[in-house]
Short mmCIF file of C-alpha atoms in Angstrom, two decimals:
data_model
loop_
_atom_site.label_atom_id
_atom_site.label_comp_id
_atom_site.label_asym_id
_atom_site.label_seq_id
_atom_site.Cartn_x
_atom_site.Cartn_y
_atom_site.Cartn_z
CA UNK E 707 -62.24 3.73 9.87
CA UNK E 708 -63.66 7.67 9.35
CA UNK E 709 -66.25 8.67 7.60
CA UNK E 710 -67.22 11.62 6.04
CA UNK E 711 -70.44 13.36 4.54
CA UNK E 712 -69.49 15.62 1.61
CA UNK E 713 -72.78 16.64 -0.78
CA UNK E 714 -73.57 14.86 -3.81
CA UNK E 715 -72.96 18.01 -5.92
CA UNK E 716 -73.47 21.23 -5.90
CA UNK E 717 -73.11 24.42 -9.05
CA UNK E 718 -70.74 27.18 -9.35
CA UNK E 719 -70.49 29.87 -11.27
CA UNK E 720 -66.57 30.47 -13.31
CA UNK E 721 -64.61 33.00 -11.75
CA UNK E 722 -65.72 32.80 -9.29
CA UNK E 723 -64.97 30.93 -5.18
CA UNK E 724 -66.28 27.49 -4.74
CA UNK E 725 -66.55 26.31 -1.48
CA UNK E 726 -66.86 22.45 -1.15
CA UNK E 727 -67.84 20.86 2.23
CA UNK E 728 -66.70 17.78 4.46
CA UNK E 729 -68.15 16.60 7.42
CA UNK E 730 -65.90 13.85 8.98
CA UNK E 731 -66.11 14.48 12.55
CA UNK E 732 -65.58 10.83 13.75
CA UNK E 733 -61.61 11.81 12.46
CA UNK E 734 -58.71 10.19 14.59
CA UNK E 735 -56.88 14.19 16.09
CA UNK E 736 -53.45 12.81 14.23
CA UNK E 737 -54.97 11.64 10.83
CA UNK E 738 -54.22 14.47 8.08
CA UNK E 739 -57.04 15.20 5.36
CA UNK E 740 -56.33 15.01 1.96
CA UNK E 741 -58.62 15.84 -0.89
CA UNK E 742 -58.48 14.88 -5.10
CA UNK E 743 -59.41 15.58 -7.41
CA UNK E 744 -61.64 13.72 -10.29
CA UNK E 745 -61.76 14.43 -13.70
CA UNK E 746 -63.86 12.76 -16.31
CA UNK E 747 -62.69 9.14 -17.57
CA UNK E 748 -59.05 9.77 -15.38
CA UNK E 749 -58.12 8.63 -11.99
CA UNK E 750 -58.02 11.07 -9.00
CA UNK E 751 -55.17 14.20 -8.77
CA UNK E 752 -54.51 14.75 -5.35
CA UNK E 753 -55.42 18.71 -4.84
CA UNK E 754 -54.90 19.14 -0.91
CA UNK E 755 -54.64 17.61 2.35
CA UNK E 756 -54.51 19.71 6.57
CA UNK E 757 -54.04 18.71 10.01
CA UNK E 758 -54.79 21.61 11.91
CA UNK E 759 -54.15 24.23 9.98
CA UNK E 760 -55.80 26.57 6.74
CA UNK E 761 -53.38 25.25 4.50
CA UNK E 762 -52.69 27.04 0.83
CA UNK E 763 -51.27 25.68 -2.98
CA UNK E 764 -51.70 26.49 -6.19
CA UNK E 765 -55.03 24.43 -6.52
CA UNK E 766 -56.97 26.16 -3.66
CA UNK E 767 -56.86 26.62 -0.29
CA UNK E 768 -57.44 23.70 2.68
CA UNK E 769 -59.94 25.58 5.57
CA UNK E 770 -59.79 23.25 9.13
CA UNK E 771 -62.15 23.87 11.08
CA UNK E 772 -60.54 24.08 15.27
CA UNK E 773 -62.77 21.01 16.73
CA UNK E 774 -61.56 19.35 13.70
CA UNK E 775 -64.83 17.38 11.99
CA UNK E 776 -65.44 19.81 9.36
CA UNK E 777 -63.06 21.28 6.49
CA UNK E 778 -63.82 23.00 3.78
CA UNK E 779 -62.03 23.31 0.02
CA UNK E 780 -61.50 26.67 -1.10
CA UNK E 781 -60.93 27.17 -5.44
CA UNK E 782 -60.76 30.74 -5.28
CA UNK E 783 -62.09 30.94 -9.51
CA UNK E 784 -64.10 28.44 -10.58
CA UNK E 785 -63.35 27.64 -14.55
CA UNK E 786 -64.12 24.69 -16.32
CA UNK E 787 -61.57 22.95 -15.81
CA UNK E 788 -62.53 22.12 -12.66
CA UNK E 789 -65.50 20.73 -13.24
CA UNK E 790 -64.89 16.99 -11.94
CA UNK E 791 -65.75 14.79 -8.86
CA UNK E 792 -63.92 16.18 -5.28
CA UNK E 793 -63.25 13.10 -2.80
CA UNK E 794 -62.73 14.35 0.52
CA UNK E 795 -60.46 11.59 2.73
CA UNK E 796 -59.21 11.53 6.35
CA UNK E 797 -55.51 9.64 6.54
CA UNK E 798 -55.52 7.03 9.22
CA UNK E 799 -51.42 7.17 10.15
CA UNK E 800 -52.07 3.43 11.48
CA UNK E 801 -52.42 1.73 8.62
CA UNK E 802 -52.19 2.59 5.11
CA UNK E 803 -55.75 1.64 4.38
CA UNK E 804 -57.04 4.51 2.23
CA UNK E 805 -61.15 4.42 1.41
CA UNK E 806 -62.88 7.06 -0.58
CA UNK E 807 -66.25 8.46 -0.44
CA UNK E 808 -68.05 9.48 -2.81
CA UNK E 809 -67.37 13.02 -3.35
CA UNK E 810 -69.22 15.95 -4.51
CA UNK E 811 -69.46 15.98 -9.07
CA UNK E 812 -68.90 20.20 -8.43
CA UNK E 813 -70.35 21.96 -12.30
CA UNK E 814 -69.41 24.97 -13.77
CA UNK E 815 -72.20 27.23 -15.36
CA UNK E 816 -69.54 29.05 -17.90
CA UNK L 876 -40.50 10.60 -15.67
CA UNK L 877 -41.63 9.21 -12.66
CA UNK L 878 -45.46 7.18 -12.14
CA UNK L 879 -47.57 4.90 -12.62
CA UNK L 880 -48.56 2.25 -15.27
CA UNK L 881 -51.32 0.18 -15.85
CA UNK L 882 -51.45 -1.65 -18.43
CA UNK L 883 -53.78 -2.70 -20.73
CA UNK L 884 -56.52 0.82 -20.70
CA UNK L 885 -58.91 -1.61 -22.00
CA UNK L 886 -59.76 -5.49 -21.49
CA UNK L 887 -62.52 -7.78 -22.52
CA UNK L 888 -63.36 -11.53 -20.75
CA UNK L 889 -65.03 -13.68 -21.84
CA UNK L 890 -66.99 -15.58 -19.50
CA UNK L 891 -65.62 -18.04 -16.71
CA UNK L 892 -62.30 -16.38 -17.71
CA UNK L 893 -59.69 -14.96 -15.68
CA UNK L 894 -57.73 -12.24 -16.61
CA UNK L 895 -54.90 -10.36 -15.87
CA UNK L 896 -54.72 -6.39 -15.00
CA UNK L 897 -50.90 -5.10 -14.12
CA UNK L 898 -49.99 -1.16 -12.55
CA UNK L 899 -46.05 -1.31 -12.74
CA UNK L 900 -44.59 2.17 -10.88
CA UNK L 901 -40.98 3.93 -10.50
CA UNK L 902 -41.56 6.18 -7.70
CA UNK L 903 -40.14 3.71 -4.71
CA UNK L 904 -42.96 3.85 -3.67
CA UNK L 905 -43.84 1.17 -0.85
CA UNK L 906 -48.19 1.10 -1.03
CA UNK L 907 -50.37 0.28 -3.67
CA UNK L 908 -53.96 -0.33 -3.94
CA UNK L 909 -56.56 -1.27 -6.97
CA UNK L 910 -59.50 0.22 -6.81
CA UNK L 911 -62.97 -0.26 -8.99
CA UNK L 912 -64.56 2.30 -9.48
CA UNK L 913 -68.49 1.57 -11.38
CA UNK L 914 -70.19 4.76 -13.47
CA UNK L 915 -70.89 6.78 -11.22
CA UNK L 916 -70.25 5.97 -8.55
CA UNK L 917 -67.65 6.92 -6.06
CA UNK L 918 -63.71 3.83 -5.89
CA UNK L 919 -63.80 1.24 -3.57
CA UNK L 920 -60.81 -0.82 -2.42
CA UNK L 921 -59.77 -4.12 -3.80
CA UNK L 922 -56.34 -4.97 -2.07
CA UNK L 923 -53.66 -2.80 -0.83
CA UNK L 924 -49.79 -3.60 -0.22
CA UNK L 925 -47.68 -1.58 2.54
CA UNK L 926 -45.01 -4.20 1.35
CA UNK L 927 -43.57 -6.36 -0.78
CA UNK L 928 -44.72 -10.11 0.06
CA UNK L 929 -47.25 -8.31 1.72
CA UNK L 930 -51.35 -7.67 1.11
CA UNK L 931 -54.80 -7.06 2.22
CA UNK L 932 -58.46 -7.31 1.58
CA UNK L 933 -59.89 -4.49 1.07
CA UNK L 934 -64.31 -3.65 1.07
CA UNK L 935 -64.59 -5.78 -1.81
CA UNK L 936 -61.95 -7.97 -2.38
CA UNK L 937 -64.26 -11.61 -3.18
CA UNK L 938 -63.41 -12.85 -6.56
CA UNK L 939 -60.30 -10.79 -7.39
CA UNK L 940 -56.51 -11.50 -6.50
CA UNK L 941 -53.46 -10.91 -6.05
CA UNK L 942 -49.76 -11.05 -5.72
CA UNK L 943 -46.72 -8.64 -4.48
CA UNK L 944 -43.51 -9.70 -4.86
CA UNK L 945 -41.43 -6.32 -6.63
CA UNK L 946 -42.19 -3.68 -4.57
CA UNK L 947 -42.90 -1.31 -8.09
CA UNK L 948 -45.41 -4.08 -9.74
CA UNK L 949 -49.51 -5.05 -7.88
CA UNK L 950 -50.79 -7.27 -10.72
CA UNK L 951 -54.60 -7.73 -10.62
CA UNK L 952 -56.14 -11.24 -11.06
CA UNK L 953 -59.80 -10.87 -11.72
CA UNK L 954 -61.08 -14.19 -11.96
CA UNK L 955 -64.01 -16.00 -13.14
CA UNK L 956 -65.60 -15.96 -9.50
CA UNK L 957 -66.51 -11.69 -10.50
CA UNK L 958 -70.14 -12.38 -11.26
CA UNK L 959 -70.08 -9.02 -12.16
CA UNK L 960 -66.29 -7.99 -13.63
CA UNK L 961 -66.70 -4.80 -15.98
CA UNK L 962 -65.78 -1.84 -14.16
CA UNK L 963 -63.26 1.10 -14.24
CA UNK L 964 -60.34 -0.41 -12.05
CA UNK L 965 -57.37 2.88 -10.79
CA UNK L 966 -54.09 2.15 -9.70
CA UNK L 967 -52.08 3.91 -7.32
CA UNK L 968 -49.00 3.21 -4.56
CA UNK L 969 -47.86 6.86 -2.46
CA UNK L 970 -44.72 6.72 0.24
CA UNK L 971 -45.01 4.55 3.34
CA UNK L 972 -43.12 4.65 6.67
CA UNK L 973 -42.41 5.77 7.93
CA UNK L 974 -43.05 9.20 6.01
CA UNK L 975 -47.11 7.91 5.00
CA UNK L 976 -49.73 10.32 7.03
CA UNK L 977 -49.52 12.78 4.70
CA UNK L 978 -47.59 11.89 2.08
CA UNK L 979 -51.26 11.52 -1.18
CA UNK L 980 -51.22 8.88 -3.78
CA UNK L 981 -51.01 8.87 -7.34
CA UNK L 982 -52.69 7.20 -9.37
CA UNK L 983 -52.52 5.25 -12.84
CA UNK L 984 -54.80 5.97 -16.23
CA UNK L 985 -56.70 2.75 -14.84
CA UNK L 986 -58.07 -0.44 -17.49
CA UNK L 987 -61.95 -0.26 -18.13
CA UNK L 988 -62.90 -4.12 -18.37
CA UNK L 989 -65.73 -5.31 -20.12
CA UNK L 990 -67.90 -8.16 -20.64
CA UNK L 991 -67.57 -10.17 -23.88
#
């Protein structure tokens, strides 16, 4: 299984951009990188995913390093509602086993 | 609306008792999952199923059992062999083969299990 490394916690000011890093140096060439977030007392929700190139959607942007050993989730303008635990997860194309790490707890300061 | 329904929201277990957590999805997804989350921790995979009548152990399957008799249902039984069952249990589903590689998981709202 591909392993990921994320900071335990990060802090950001409201209305400023946030860059959440993830190292996944053991990822294989065809594994997608998914990001989820979990608000307090809720199940995780999907944020974004990518394979090789950078991706944008209405929630966030995903920047993937050229060697694919790391990626960065970008929240362009953080709000208090973005305070959550963010998980970076490699999705293998070999089976459906999906493992969550401990994620990064993001605190947003008003 | 399509989604995943977990019930009950709160569940209490007596010592030595088996309890079953329900998970139903109407998304027509092939793969289903059960995770356990302890306070302040990440999710740990208990069991997952890629297709009806088949399932695989995750990282912490001891003390748990599952069945997958129908595509839309994946109940989890917490047996008396699970000595520390107090946790938040989350069920998820995902589109299976052949489109699974870039398909996200969808999660239910969870069941909180406590010991009486």
